[in-house]
Tab-separated table of C-alpha atoms and ligand atoms in Angstrom:
chain	number	residue	atom	x	y	z
S	1136	MET	CA	173.844	91.193	-111.435
S	1137	THR	CA	177.506	91.621	-110.337
S	1138	ALA	CA	177.992	91.678	-106.594
S	1139	TRP	CA	181.046	93.747	-105.758
S	1140	ASP	CA	183.263	93.371	-102.721
S	1141	VAL	CA	183.376	97.131	-102.258
S	1142	CYS	CA	181.385	100.074	-103.571
S	1143	VAL	CA	183.038	103.486	-103.182
S	1144	LEU	CA	180.829	106.605	-103.373
S	1145	GLY	CA	182.789	109.597	-104.709
S	1146	GLY	CA	185.910	109.983	-106.855
S	1147	GLY	CA	187.764	112.750	-104.981
S	1148	PRO	CA	191.223	112.034	-103.521
S	1149	ALA	CA	189.784	109.963	-100.647
S	1150	GLY	CA	187.591	107.759	-102.866
S	1151	SER	CA	190.196	107.182	-105.579
S	1152	VAL	CA	193.002	106.330	-103.149
S	1153	CYS	CA	190.817	103.996	-101.066
S	1154	ALA	CA	189.502	102.238	-104.198
S	1155	LEU	CA	192.998	101.888	-105.643
S	1156	ARG	CA	194.426	100.402	-102.429
S	1157	LEU	CA	191.547	97.913	-102.112
S	1158	ALA	CA	191.881	96.867	-105.773
S	1159	ARG	CA	195.609	96.303	-105.244
S	1160	LEU	CA	194.720	94.072	-102.283
S	1161	GLY	CA	192.682	91.895	-104.645
S	1162	HIS	CA	189.138	93.126	-103.942
S	1163	ARG	CA	186.574	93.753	-106.691
S	1164	VAL	CA	185.820	97.445	-106.417
S	1165	VAL	CA	183.290	99.717	-108.117
S	1166	LEU	CA	183.435	103.513	-107.700
S	1167	VAL	CA	180.566	105.899	-108.421
S	1168	GLU	CA	181.290	109.563	-109.213
S	1169	ARG	CA	178.425	111.887	-110.022
S	1170	ARG	CA	180.373	114.515	-111.991
S	1171	PRO	CA	182.329	114.169	-115.247
S	1172	PHE	CA	186.053	114.826	-114.724
S	1173	PRO	CA	187.983	117.038	-114.815
S	1174	ARG	CA	185.729	119.119	-112.570
S	1175	PRO	CA	186.709	122.239	-110.624
S	1176	HIS	CA	187.273	121.889	-106.873
S	1177	VAL	CA	188.568	124.173	-104.123
S	1178	GLY	CA	191.546	123.035	-102.063
S	1179	GLU	CA	194.478	123.577	-104.393
S	1180	ALA	CA	197.235	124.237	-101.827
S	1181	LEU	CA	198.700	120.868	-100.862
S	1182	SER	CA	200.549	120.621	-97.559
S	1183	PRO	CA	204.149	119.288	-97.407
S	1184	GLY	CA	203.084	115.744	-96.453
S	1185	VAL	CA	201.167	115.071	-99.696
S	1186	PRO	CA	204.137	114.349	-102.043
S	1187	ALA	CA	205.500	111.747	-99.595
S	1188	LEU	CA	202.094	110.033	-99.365
S	1189	LEU	CA	201.848	109.947	-103.156
S	1190	ASP	CA	205.346	108.426	-103.315
S	1191	VAL	CA	204.254	105.602	-100.995
S	1192	LEU	CA	201.292	104.949	-103.313
S	1193	GLY	CA	203.357	105.252	-106.517
S	1194	LEU	CA	201.218	108.219	-107.586
S	1195	ARG	CA	203.766	111.067	-107.700
S	1196	HIS	CA	202.768	111.796	-111.315
S	1197	ALA	CA	199.526	113.321	-109.959
S	1198	LEU	CA	201.684	116.362	-109.125
S	1199	ASP	CA	202.863	116.901	-112.725
S	1200	GLY	CA	201.985	120.473	-113.650
S	1201	SER	CA	201.886	121.625	-110.001
S	1202	VAL	CA	203.725	124.784	-108.968
S	1203	PRO	CA	205.854	125.224	-105.831
S	1204	SER	CA	203.883	127.117	-103.211
S	1205	GLY	CA	206.400	130.000	-103.063
S	1206	GLY	CA	206.956	132.386	-100.173
S	1207	ALA	CA	203.949	134.037	-98.564
S	1208	LEU	CA	203.113	137.519	-97.329
S	1209	VAL	CA	201.593	136.964	-93.913
S	1210	ARG	CA	199.773	139.547	-91.783
S	1211	TRP	CA	198.420	137.529	-88.888
S	1212	GLU	CA	199.461	138.381	-85.329
S	1213	ASP	CA	199.239	142.178	-85.824
S	1214	ASP	CA	199.431	144.719	-88.663
S	1215	THR	CA	203.012	143.832	-89.611
S	1216	THR	CA	203.396	142.007	-92.937
S	1217	ARG	CA	206.060	139.316	-92.819
S	1218	GLN	CA	207.640	137.410	-95.698
S	1219	VAL	CA	207.470	133.701	-94.807
S	1220	GLU	CA	209.834	131.326	-96.592
S	1221	PRO	CA	208.121	128.446	-98.411
S	1222	ASP	CA	208.359	124.790	-97.482
S	1223	PRO	CA	209.901	123.321	-100.658
S	1224	ARG	CA	207.595	120.278	-100.455
S	1225	ALA	CA	204.349	122.285	-100.516
S	1226	VAL	CA	202.751	122.715	-103.958
S	1227	THR	CA	199.670	124.191	-105.577
S	1228	VAL	CA	197.754	122.008	-108.031
S	1229	ASP	CA	194.876	122.266	-110.424
S	1230	ARG	CA	192.440	120.099	-108.413
S	1231	GLY	CA	190.474	119.230	-111.539
S	1232	ARG	CA	193.549	117.635	-113.068
S	1233	PHE	CA	194.895	116.202	-109.780
S	1234	ASP	CA	191.643	114.408	-108.934
S	1235	HIS	CA	191.310	113.213	-112.542
S	1236	VAL	CA	194.781	111.595	-112.474
S	1237	LEU	CA	194.077	109.833	-109.152
S	1238	LEU	CA	190.801	108.442	-110.478
S	1239	ALA	CA	192.525	107.280	-113.680
S	1240	ALA	CA	195.146	105.506	-111.538
S	1241	ALA	CA	192.375	103.684	-109.633
S	1242	ARG	CA	190.793	102.650	-112.925
S	1243	ALA	CA	194.167	101.367	-114.180
S	1244	GLU	CA	194.344	99.124	-111.069
S	1245	GLY	CA	191.065	97.463	-112.064
S	1246	VAL	CA	188.495	99.647	-110.278
S	1247	ALA	CA	185.245	99.796	-112.291
S	1248	VAL	CA	184.212	103.452	-112.511
S	1249	ARG	CA	180.605	104.579	-113.022
S	1250	GLN	CA	180.781	108.222	-114.081
S	1251	PRO	CA	178.875	110.455	-114.312
S	1252	ALA	CA	176.453	108.622	-112.036
S	1253	ARG	CA	174.867	109.903	-108.874
S	1254	ALA	CA	174.512	107.363	-106.073
S	1255	GLY	CA	171.189	107.545	-104.222
S	1256	ARG	CA	170.965	106.786	-100.484
S	1257	PRO	CA	172.409	103.259	-100.018
S	1258	ARG	CA	170.287	100.695	-98.166
S	1259	ARG	CA	171.075	97.356	-96.575
S	1260	GLY	CA	169.600	94.421	-98.521
S	1261	PRO	CA	169.556	90.677	-97.768
S	1262	ASP	CA	173.081	90.180	-99.203
S	1263	GLY	CA	174.791	93.426	-98.279
S	1264	TRP	CA	174.518	96.957	-99.611
S	1265	GLU	CA	172.293	98.136	-102.447
S	1266	VAL	CA	173.304	101.442	-104.020
S	1267	PRO	CA	170.643	102.896	-106.330
S	1268	LEU	CA	171.850	104.619	-109.508
S	1269	ARG	CA	169.521	106.180	-112.067
S	1270	HIS	CA	169.000	103.025	-114.158
S	1271	ASP	CA	170.694	100.417	-112.051
S	1272	VAL	CA	171.368	99.138	-108.547
S	1273	LEU	CA	174.886	98.231	-107.420
S	1274	ARG	CA	175.304	95.499	-104.804
S	1275	ALA	CA	178.353	95.232	-102.578
S	1276	ARG	CA	179.486	93.599	-99.334
S	1277	PHE	CA	181.235	96.715	-98.068
S	1278	LEU	CA	180.536	100.415	-98.587
S	1279	VAL	CA	183.017	103.312	-98.582
S	1280	ASP	CA	181.416	106.744	-98.337
S	1281	ALA	CA	183.906	109.145	-99.957
S	1282	SER	CA	181.331	111.678	-101.107
S	1283	GLY	CA	182.938	114.634	-99.298
S	1284	ARG	CA	180.721	117.203	-97.607
S	1285	HIS	CA	177.664	115.705	-99.399
S	1286	ARG	CA	177.929	112.636	-97.108
S	1287	ALA	CA	175.852	110.325	-99.296
S	1288	THR	CA	175.190	107.864	-96.446
S	1289	GLY	CA	173.854	110.620	-94.156
S	1290	GLY	CA	174.151	110.444	-90.362
S	1291	THR	CA	174.824	113.144	-87.792
S	1292	THR	CA	177.935	115.249	-87.238
S	1293	THR	CA	179.489	117.192	-84.372
S	1294	ALA	CA	181.017	120.591	-85.104
S	1295	THR	CA	184.712	120.841	-84.229
S	1296	GLY	CA	184.974	124.559	-84.982
S	1297	ALA	CA	182.820	127.666	-85.417
S	1298	ARG	CA	180.322	127.721	-88.287
S	1299	THR	CA	182.176	129.211	-91.257
S	1300	LEU	CA	181.483	130.224	-94.840
S	1301	ALA	CA	184.144	130.618	-97.533
S	1302	LEU	CA	183.643	133.324	-100.179
S	1303	HIS	CA	185.982	132.752	-103.100
S	1304	ALA	CA	186.795	134.065	-106.561
S	1305	VAL	CA	189.406	133.556	-109.269
S	1306	TRP	CA	190.911	136.289	-111.413
S	1307	PRO	CA	193.542	136.377	-114.150
S	1308	GLY	CA	196.852	137.428	-112.676
S	1309	THR	CA	199.563	136.379	-110.343
S	1310	GLY	CA	201.381	137.640	-107.249
S	1311	PRO	CA	202.650	136.151	-104.015
S	1312	THR	CA	200.626	133.891	-101.747
S	1313	ARG	CA	198.987	136.019	-99.045
S	1314	ILE	CA	197.412	135.290	-95.686
S	1315	GLY	CA	195.837	138.183	-93.840
S	1316	ALA	CA	193.496	138.894	-90.936
S	1317	GLY	CA	190.710	141.457	-90.608
S	1318	PRO	CA	188.287	142.152	-87.760
S	1319	ARG	CA	185.682	139.695	-89.081
S	1320	THR	CA	187.668	137.453	-91.411
S	1321	TRP	CA	190.880	135.831	-92.375
S	1322	CYS	CA	191.782	135.617	-96.077
S	1323	TRP	CA	194.068	133.466	-98.164
S	1324	GLY	CA	195.115	133.947	-101.790
S	1325	ALA	CA	197.570	132.130	-104.052
S	1326	PRO	CA	198.521	131.837	-107.723
S	1327	LEU	CA	197.183	128.703	-109.445
S	1328	PRO	CA	199.100	126.565	-111.974
S	1329	ASP	CA	197.039	127.906	-114.910
S	1330	GLY	CA	198.154	131.523	-114.412
S	1331	ALA	CA	195.066	132.603	-112.453
S	1332	PHE	CA	194.873	133.775	-108.832
S	1333	ARG	CA	192.370	132.503	-106.241
S	1334	ALA	CA	191.487	134.354	-103.056
S	1335	MET	CA	189.186	133.186	-100.259
S	1336	ALA	CA	187.640	135.008	-97.319
S	1337	PHE	CA	186.356	133.065	-94.303
S	1338	VAL	CA	183.491	134.515	-92.268
S	1339	ASP	CA	180.765	133.830	-89.749
S	1340	PRO	CA	177.554	133.015	-91.697
S	1341	ASP	CA	175.543	135.796	-89.987
S	1342	LEU	CA	177.730	138.430	-91.652
S	1343	LEU	CA	176.301	137.445	-95.020
S	1344	ARG	CA	172.817	138.209	-93.674
S	1345	HIS	CA	174.011	141.668	-92.561
S	1346	TYR	CA	175.113	142.267	-96.158
S	1347	ALA	CA	171.658	141.237	-97.440
S	1348	TYR	CA	173.333	138.239	-99.131
S	1349	ASP	CA	175.310	140.531	-101.439
S	1350	VAL	CA	178.325	138.201	-101.604
S	1351	ARG	CA	180.289	140.402	-103.982
S	1352	ARG	CA	180.101	143.480	-101.758
S	1353	LEU	CA	180.968	141.460	-98.662
S	1354	TYR	CA	183.892	139.710	-100.420
S	1355	HIS	CA	185.467	142.999	-101.515
S	1356	HIS	CA	184.960	144.479	-98.060
S	1357	LEU	CA	186.616	141.492	-96.363
S	1358	LEU	CA	189.649	141.446	-98.661
S	1359	ASP	CA	190.032	145.215	-98.134
S	1360	THR	CA	190.184	144.793	-94.352
S	1361	THR	CA	193.330	142.662	-94.678
S	1362	GLY	CA	195.139	145.275	-96.799
S	1363	LEU	CA	196.751	142.554	-98.924
S	1364	PHE	CA	194.597	142.244	-102.054
S	1365	ALA	CA	194.562	145.737	-103.593
S	1366	ASP	CA	195.614	144.327	-106.991
S	1367	ARG	CA	192.315	142.455	-107.625
S	1368	PRO	CA	189.878	143.469	-110.368
S	1369	ALA	CA	186.646	145.227	-109.393
S	1370	SER	CA	184.352	142.833	-111.223
S	1371	LEU	CA	184.446	139.251	-109.948
S	1372	ASP	CA	182.208	136.190	-109.820
S	1373	VAL	CA	182.137	135.287	-106.141
S	1374	ALA	CA	181.090	131.803	-105.010
S	1375	VAL	CA	180.147	130.715	-101.478
S	1376	CYS	CA	180.599	127.346	-99.809
S	1377	ASP	CA	180.462	125.933	-96.318
S	1378	ALA	CA	183.836	125.568	-94.601
S	1379	THR	CA	182.720	124.526	-91.095
S	1380	SER	CA	184.804	121.780	-89.562
S	1381	TYR	CA	182.986	118.748	-88.138
S	1382	ARG	CA	183.396	115.089	-87.501
S	1383	ASP	CA	180.884	112.408	-88.366
S	1384	ASP	CA	179.365	110.731	-85.284
S	1385	ASP	CA	179.580	107.201	-86.695
S	1386	PRO	CA	182.574	106.965	-89.073
S	1387	VAL	CA	182.852	103.188	-89.215
S	1388	THR	CA	180.641	100.105	-88.835
S	1389	GLU	CA	181.158	96.432	-89.660
S	1390	ASP	CA	180.192	96.965	-93.309
S	1391	ARG	CA	180.730	100.693	-93.984
S	1392	VAL	CA	183.424	103.298	-93.549
S	1393	LYS	CA	183.421	107.048	-94.190
S	1394	VAL	CA	186.627	108.567	-95.544
S	1395	GLY	CA	187.981	112.032	-96.317
S	1396	GLU	CA	185.538	114.868	-95.771
S	1397	ALA	CA	182.686	112.396	-95.291
S	1398	ALA	CA	184.417	111.370	-92.023
S	1399	TYR	CA	185.764	114.728	-90.836
S	1400	THR	CA	186.710	118.109	-92.189
S	1401	LEU	CA	189.460	120.473	-91.159
S	1402	ASP	CA	189.517	124.238	-90.889
S	1403	PRO	CA	191.018	125.415	-94.225
S	1404	LEU	CA	193.621	127.264	-92.114
S	1405	THR	CA	195.510	123.964	-91.932
S	1406	SER	CA	195.746	123.563	-95.752
S	1407	SER	CA	195.771	119.841	-94.950
S	1408	GLY	CA	192.405	118.634	-96.242
S	1409	VAL	CA	193.854	116.591	-99.101
S	1410	ASP	CA	196.624	115.209	-96.903
S	1411	SER	CA	194.118	114.035	-94.302
S	1412	ALA	CA	191.723	112.713	-96.985
S	1413	VAL	CA	194.497	110.528	-98.452
S	1414	GLN	CA	195.636	109.354	-95.011
S	1415	SER	CA	192.098	108.437	-93.988
S	1416	ALA	CA	191.642	106.569	-97.291
S	1417	MET	CA	194.748	104.489	-96.616
S	1418	ALA	CA	193.580	103.706	-93.062
S	1419	ALA	CA	190.084	102.843	-94.345
S	1420	ALA	CA	191.508	100.448	-96.955
S	1421	VAL	CA	193.368	98.495	-94.254
S	1422	THR	CA	190.216	98.522	-92.101
S	1423	ALA	CA	187.988	97.244	-94.938
S	1424	ASN	CA	190.587	94.669	-95.953
S	1425	THR	CA	190.681	93.314	-92.387
S	1426	VAL	CA	186.889	92.960	-92.296
S	1427	LEU	CA	186.608	91.474	-95.811
S	1428	SER	CA	189.396	88.958	-95.225
S	1429	GLY	CA	187.871	87.687	-91.953
S	1430	GLY	CA	190.396	89.376	-89.657
S	1431	ASP	CA	189.866	90.990	-86.249
S	1432	ARG	CA	186.803	93.203	-86.924
S	1433	ALA	CA	186.708	94.792	-83.490
S	1434	ALA	CA	190.377	95.771	-83.738
S	1435	ALA	CA	189.875	97.152	-87.256
S	1436	LEU	CA	186.917	99.336	-86.245
S	1437	ALA	CA	188.652	100.578	-83.086
S	1438	PHE	CA	191.788	101.411	-85.093
S	1439	TYR	CA	189.888	103.481	-87.653
S	1440	ARG	CA	187.746	105.346	-85.119
S	1441	ASP	CA	190.671	106.099	-82.815
S	1442	ARG	CA	192.876	107.294	-85.670
S	1443	ARG	CA	190.121	109.585	-86.988
S	1444	ASP	CA	189.352	110.962	-83.488
S	1445	ARG	CA	193.005	111.700	-82.788
S	1446	ALA	CA	193.513	113.397	-86.163
S	1447	ALA	CA	190.393	115.567	-85.763
S	1448	ALA	CA	191.349	116.562	-82.190
S	1449	ARG	CA	194.964	117.321	-83.120
S	1450	HIS	CA	193.923	119.568	-86.012
S	1451	ALA	CA	191.220	121.327	-83.961
S	1452	ALA	CA	193.732	122.118	-81.185
S	1453	TRP	CA	196.347	123.370	-83.668
S	1454	THR	CA	193.798	125.564	-85.455
S	1455	ALA	CA	192.395	127.091	-82.269
S	1456	ALA	CA	195.921	127.869	-81.030
S	1457	HIS	CA	196.775	129.499	-84.364
S	1458	TYR	CA	193.689	131.759	-84.150
S	1459	HIS	CA	194.781	132.583	-80.605
S	1460	ARG	CA	198.032	134.079	-81.950
S	1461	HIS	CA	196.060	136.872	-83.628
S	1462	GLU	CA	196.122	140.016	-81.465
S	1463	THR	CA	194.772	143.076	-83.301
S	1464	HIS	CA	191.105	142.044	-83.350
S	1465	ARG	CA	191.099	139.375	-80.664
S	1466	ASP	CA	188.054	140.946	-78.956
S	1467	GLN	CA	185.917	140.650	-82.100
S	1468	PRO	CA	183.340	137.809	-82.085
S	1469	PHE	CA	184.931	136.176	-85.193
S	1470	TRP	CA	188.224	135.704	-83.332
S	1471	ARG	CA	186.703	134.995	-79.908
S	1472	ARG	CA	184.690	132.107	-81.413
S	1473	ARG	CA	187.810	130.459	-82.818
S	1474	ALA	CA	190.768	131.265	-80.580
S	1475	VAL	CA	191.781	128.933	-77.744
S	1476	PRO	CA	195.192	129.015	-76.061
S	1477	PRO	CA	197.324	125.927	-76.695
S	1478	PRO	CA	196.974	123.281	-73.972
S	1479	ALA	CA	199.711	123.092	-71.345
S	1480	ARG	CA	202.300	120.600	-72.539
S	1481	ALA	CA	201.855	117.208	-70.903
S	1482	ARG	CA	205.294	116.181	-72.180
S	1483	PRO	CA	207.593	114.898	-69.427
S	1484	ALA	CA	210.984	116.593	-69.122
S	1485	PRO	CA	213.684	114.654	-71.021
S	1486	THR	CA	216.403	113.097	-68.878
S	1487	PRO	CA	219.912	114.237	-69.876
S	1488	LEU	CA	221.857	111.123	-70.915
S	1489	THR	CA	225.235	111.231	-69.191
S	1490	PRO	CA	227.873	108.415	-69.015
S	1491	ASP	CA	226.832	108.002	-65.379
S	1492	CYS	CA	223.354	106.820	-66.503
S	1493	LEU	CA	224.906	103.689	-68.015
S	1494	HIS	CA	225.493	102.233	-64.563
S	1495	ARG	CA	222.073	103.039	-63.146
S	1496	PRO	CA	218.719	101.231	-63.478
S	1497	VAL	CA	216.161	102.732	-65.879
S	1498	ARG	CA	212.356	102.541	-65.993
S	1499	LEU	CA	209.376	103.909	-67.900
S	1500	VAL	CA	208.017	107.244	-66.642
S	1501	ALA	CA	205.004	106.885	-64.304
S	1502	ASP	CA	202.069	107.438	-66.707
S	1503	ALA	CA	203.523	105.465	-69.611
S	1504	ALA	CA	202.044	102.006	-70.193
S	1505	VAL	CA	202.315	99.102	-72.608
S	1506	VAL	CA	198.791	98.032	-73.617
S	1507	PRO	CA	197.151	95.945	-76.385
S	1508	THR	CA	196.351	98.378	-79.214
S	1509	PRO	CA	194.908	97.883	-82.731
S	1510	CYS	CA	197.725	98.527	-85.233
S	1511	PRO	CA	198.030	98.117	-89.002
S	1512	VAL	CA	200.539	95.354	-89.610
S	1513	GLY	CA	201.085	94.892	-93.319
S	1514	ASP	CA	197.630	95.209	-94.854
S	1515	VAL	CA	195.486	94.165	-91.879
S	1516	VAL	CA	194.718	95.570	-88.456
S	1517	THR	CA	195.704	93.392	-85.558
S	1518	LEU	CA	196.230	93.796	-81.806
S	1519	ARG	CA	199.795	94.624	-80.804
S	1520	ARG	CA	201.149	95.738	-77.453
S	1521	ALA	CA	202.059	99.396	-77.821
S	1522	LEU	CA	203.589	102.139	-75.683
S	1523	THR	CA	201.112	104.845	-74.661
S	1524	HIS	CA	201.619	108.141	-72.860
S	1525	PRO	CA	199.443	111.305	-72.797
S	1526	ALA	CA	202.252	113.261	-74.521
S	1527	LEU	CA	202.554	110.844	-77.459
S	1528	PRO	CA	200.439	111.671	-80.529
S	1529	GLY	CA	199.352	108.009	-80.595
S	1530	PRO	CA	200.355	104.557	-79.328
S	1531	VAL	CA	203.787	103.414	-80.554
S	1532	ALA	CA	204.048	99.727	-81.458
S	1533	HIS	CA	207.175	99.732	-83.647
S	1534	VAL	CA	210.515	101.465	-83.853
S	1535	GLY	CA	211.448	101.067	-87.510
S	1536	ASP	CA	210.704	97.411	-88.238
S	1537	THR	CA	211.148	96.310	-84.614
S	1538	GLU	CA	208.341	95.765	-82.117
S	1539	LEU	CA	208.801	98.047	-79.116
S	1540	ALA	CA	206.927	96.080	-76.419
S	1541	PRO	CA	209.372	93.102	-76.250
S	1542	LEU	CA	212.213	95.621	-75.900
S	1543	LEU	CA	210.436	97.334	-73.012
S	1544	ASP	CA	209.818	93.944	-71.360
S	1545	CYS	CA	213.625	93.716	-70.979
S	1546	LEU	CA	213.503	96.639	-68.517
S	1547	ALA	CA	212.359	94.246	-65.787
S	1548	HIS	CA	215.533	92.134	-66.119
S	1549	ALA	CA	218.192	94.778	-66.824
S	1550	PRO	CA	219.954	96.014	-63.666
S	1551	SER	CA	221.408	99.021	-65.556
S	1552	LEU	CA	221.115	100.963	-68.798
S	1553	ALA	CA	224.360	99.325	-69.999
S	1554	ASP	CA	222.789	95.853	-69.502
S	1555	LEU	CA	219.645	96.970	-71.321
S	1556	LEU	CA	221.655	98.234	-74.301
S	1557	ARG	CA	223.600	94.946	-74.414
S	1558	THR	CA	220.343	92.935	-74.501
S	1559	TRP	CA	218.817	95.195	-77.167
S	1560	SER	CA	221.993	95.150	-79.302
S	1561	ALA	CA	221.757	91.356	-79.535
S	1562	ARG	CA	218.260	91.747	-81.095
S	1563	LEU	CA	218.543	94.918	-83.166
S	1564	PRO	CA	220.550	96.056	-86.193
S	1565	ALA	CA	223.748	98.007	-85.430
S	1566	GLY	CA	223.150	101.395	-83.807
S	1567	GLN	CA	219.411	100.893	-83.295
S	1568	ALA	CA	219.649	99.995	-79.591
S	1569	GLU	CA	221.339	103.334	-78.822
S	1570	ALA	CA	218.964	105.228	-81.168
S	1571	THR	CA	215.903	103.687	-79.479
S	1572	ALA	CA	217.214	104.528	-75.996
S	1573	LYS	CA	218.020	108.081	-77.119
S	1574	TRP	CA	214.500	108.531	-78.504
S	1575	LEU	CA	212.879	107.203	-75.327
S	1576	PHE	CA	215.050	109.414	-73.089
S	1577	GLY	CA	214.590	112.444	-75.382
S	1578	ALA	CA	210.803	112.047	-75.228
S	1579	GLY	CA	211.042	111.794	-71.422
S	1580	LEU	CA	209.509	108.290	-71.516
S	1581	LEU	CA	212.497	106.469	-70.064
S	1582	VAL	CA	214.000	107.798	-66.838
S	1583	VAL	CA	216.858	106.846	-64.551
S	1584	GLY	CA	215.842	105.275	-61.236
S	1585	GLY	CA	214.746	101.949	-59.816
W	1948	FAD	C1	186.921	126.602	-98.705
W	1948	FAD	C2	187.822	125.414	-98.644
W	1948	FAD	C3	189.172	125.534	-98.899
W	1948	FAD	C4	190.008	124.415	-98.837
W	1948	FAD	N1	191.345	124.575	-99.078
W	1948	FAD	C5	192.163	123.489	-98.994
W	1948	FAD	C6	193.552	123.608	-99.278
W	1948	FAD	O1	194.060	124.683	-99.600
W	1948	FAD	N2	194.317	122.484	-99.209
W	1948	FAD	C7	193.787	121.258	-98.895
W	1948	FAD	O2	194.526	120.264	-98.846
W	1948	FAD	N3	192.461	121.125	-98.680
W	1948	FAD	C8	191.652	122.198	-98.708
W	1948	FAD	N4	190.308	122.043	-98.488
W	1948	FAD	C9	189.782	120.713	-98.195
W	1948	FAD	C10	189.838	119.789	-99.420
W	1948	FAD	O3	189.235	120.380	-100.526
W	1948	FAD	C11	189.126	118.500	-99.053
W	1948	FAD	O4	189.659	118.053	-97.846
W	1948	FAD	C12	189.293	117.380	-100.069
W	1948	FAD	O5	188.757	117.740	-101.296
W	1948	FAD	C13	188.570	116.162	-99.522
W	1948	FAD	O6	188.603	115.126	-100.458
W	1948	FAD	P1	187.415	114.045	-100.511
W	1948	FAD	O7	187.841	113.057	-101.514
W	1948	FAD	O8	187.060	113.634	-99.150
W	1948	FAD	O9	186.150	114.880	-101.024
W	1948	FAD	P2	185.909	115.611	-102.415
W	1948	FAD	O10	187.199	116.029	-103.005
W	1948	FAD	O11	184.903	116.658	-102.165
W	1948	FAD	O12	185.301	114.480	-103.345
W	1948	FAD	C14	184.003	113.977	-103.142
W	1948	FAD	C15	183.470	113.488	-104.478
W	1948	FAD	O13	182.252	112.793	-104.263
W	1948	FAD	C16	181.365	113.085	-105.337
W	1948	FAD	N5	180.013	112.824	-104.857
W	1948	FAD	C17	179.318	113.491	-103.902
W	1948	FAD	N6	178.104	112.945	-103.726
W	1948	FAD	C18	178.018	111.901	-104.600
W	1948	FAD	C19	177.003	110.948	-104.889
W	1948	FAD	N7	175.836	110.957	-104.245
W	1948	FAD	N8	177.249	110.029	-105.850
W	1948	FAD	C20	178.427	110.015	-106.506
W	1948	FAD	N9	179.433	110.897	-106.263
W	1948	FAD	C21	179.223	111.822	-105.319
W	1948	FAD	C22	181.651	114.551	-105.642
W	1948	FAD	O14	181.261	114.881	-106.959
W	1948	FAD	C23	183.163	114.623	-105.445
W	1948	FAD	O15	183.880	114.433	-106.654
W	1948	FAD	C24	189.459	123.152	-98.530
W	1948	FAD	C25	188.087	123.020	-98.281
W	1948	FAD	C26	187.274	124.139	-98.323
W	1948	FAD	C27	185.803	123.975	-98.028
């Protein structure tokens, strides 16, 4: 029986991208997807970062047939409806087609695909993982759980937002993208590439009980409260799914990693689920590659966990602050459960760079530090000294292609900013010494003073 290097459970964006990256790195990869493709999936609005990620992976063709997201009618803070200009990079896709193309790209890179095949609960055997299929058992050294909210490997989760249900329906028709708030909901609707329109309403689960589980009646009521969806038909098939955000309590071990929605989910308010699924898949591939190639396991695991924790916390804070901007119904339980004011900015004040600074000594701001940090370097995770500060979104090890820590070491020997720039200029390409200093001053990380 073939023993694979890696078995990936699930062929959504996270599973396909992780499998493809690992196959390109030379690993023998098998992917198991329980449904035949193309299959329908919610999550059609792709945030502006997705095209750039696909470019890096050489997968831009997955966006063929997408439509630009277009401007949106937004009624959020109060009862005023604003026209919001679109970000030209944001697109809406047919997720059935999008996911199908990504899986085909993984297959073209040599990934063996078992589909349709449902993976049973994997177990650890004497030589690694055993993944039961209906008539077969797959064996692999490393497991990637990319099974989305089904979380095929199980384990516990911690909620990162209020429990939420999404009620959604599709109807023939078009119209602008709309985002609106009601006393017990917020709703989103957008035209899809195939000429249909999808609208979703997000609610607390107990509201469905109050409506005796009559999802259709509740859905119509919720859309009505936003005042933005009067053009919908009366008769609709309404589906319900869970949309609670959580993070898995154990996203990575020495022989298993969870990616995409198996690792953490975002509030759909961010429209960034696919973006974060692809990013986590890329980080997981580097993590698995480090472990499989005998690299620094501890660094690899710490890198993946830290990256996931930071991403989940950043999104949760952004989402809560966005709910907090809503005013009309802010006393209603739906809004009270979700809204949190944005945290006070920990960012230090930037120092104005004047010619006078050139002749004065410079130093790092008090709570900045340079510490050993797990970083992806090429295709493996390794320890690098990186700059940390509470205001930075994460540790910074490189500026462009240059390592930052050796540059910061020069601070100890440079009597003035002019001396520092001279030392850096001897090591860096033209203009980069000044650009690095400007960035550090602008972020308030470098300050004048002995
Ligand atoms: C209501 C709602 C609205 C959303 N809207 C947006 C949006 O507008 N934009 C956005 O970017 N994101 C959105 N998202 C999130 C987005 O859909 C997900 O983040 C994204 O699909 C995650 O990708 P994934 O690969 O992790 O999981 P999935 O895409 O769910 O893929 C998991 C795959 O695993 C397969 N699978 C499951 N169990 C097994 C098993 N045992 N064996 C084999 N295969 C299995 C499934 O069939 C599936 O194909 C939304 C989510 C919700 C709930």
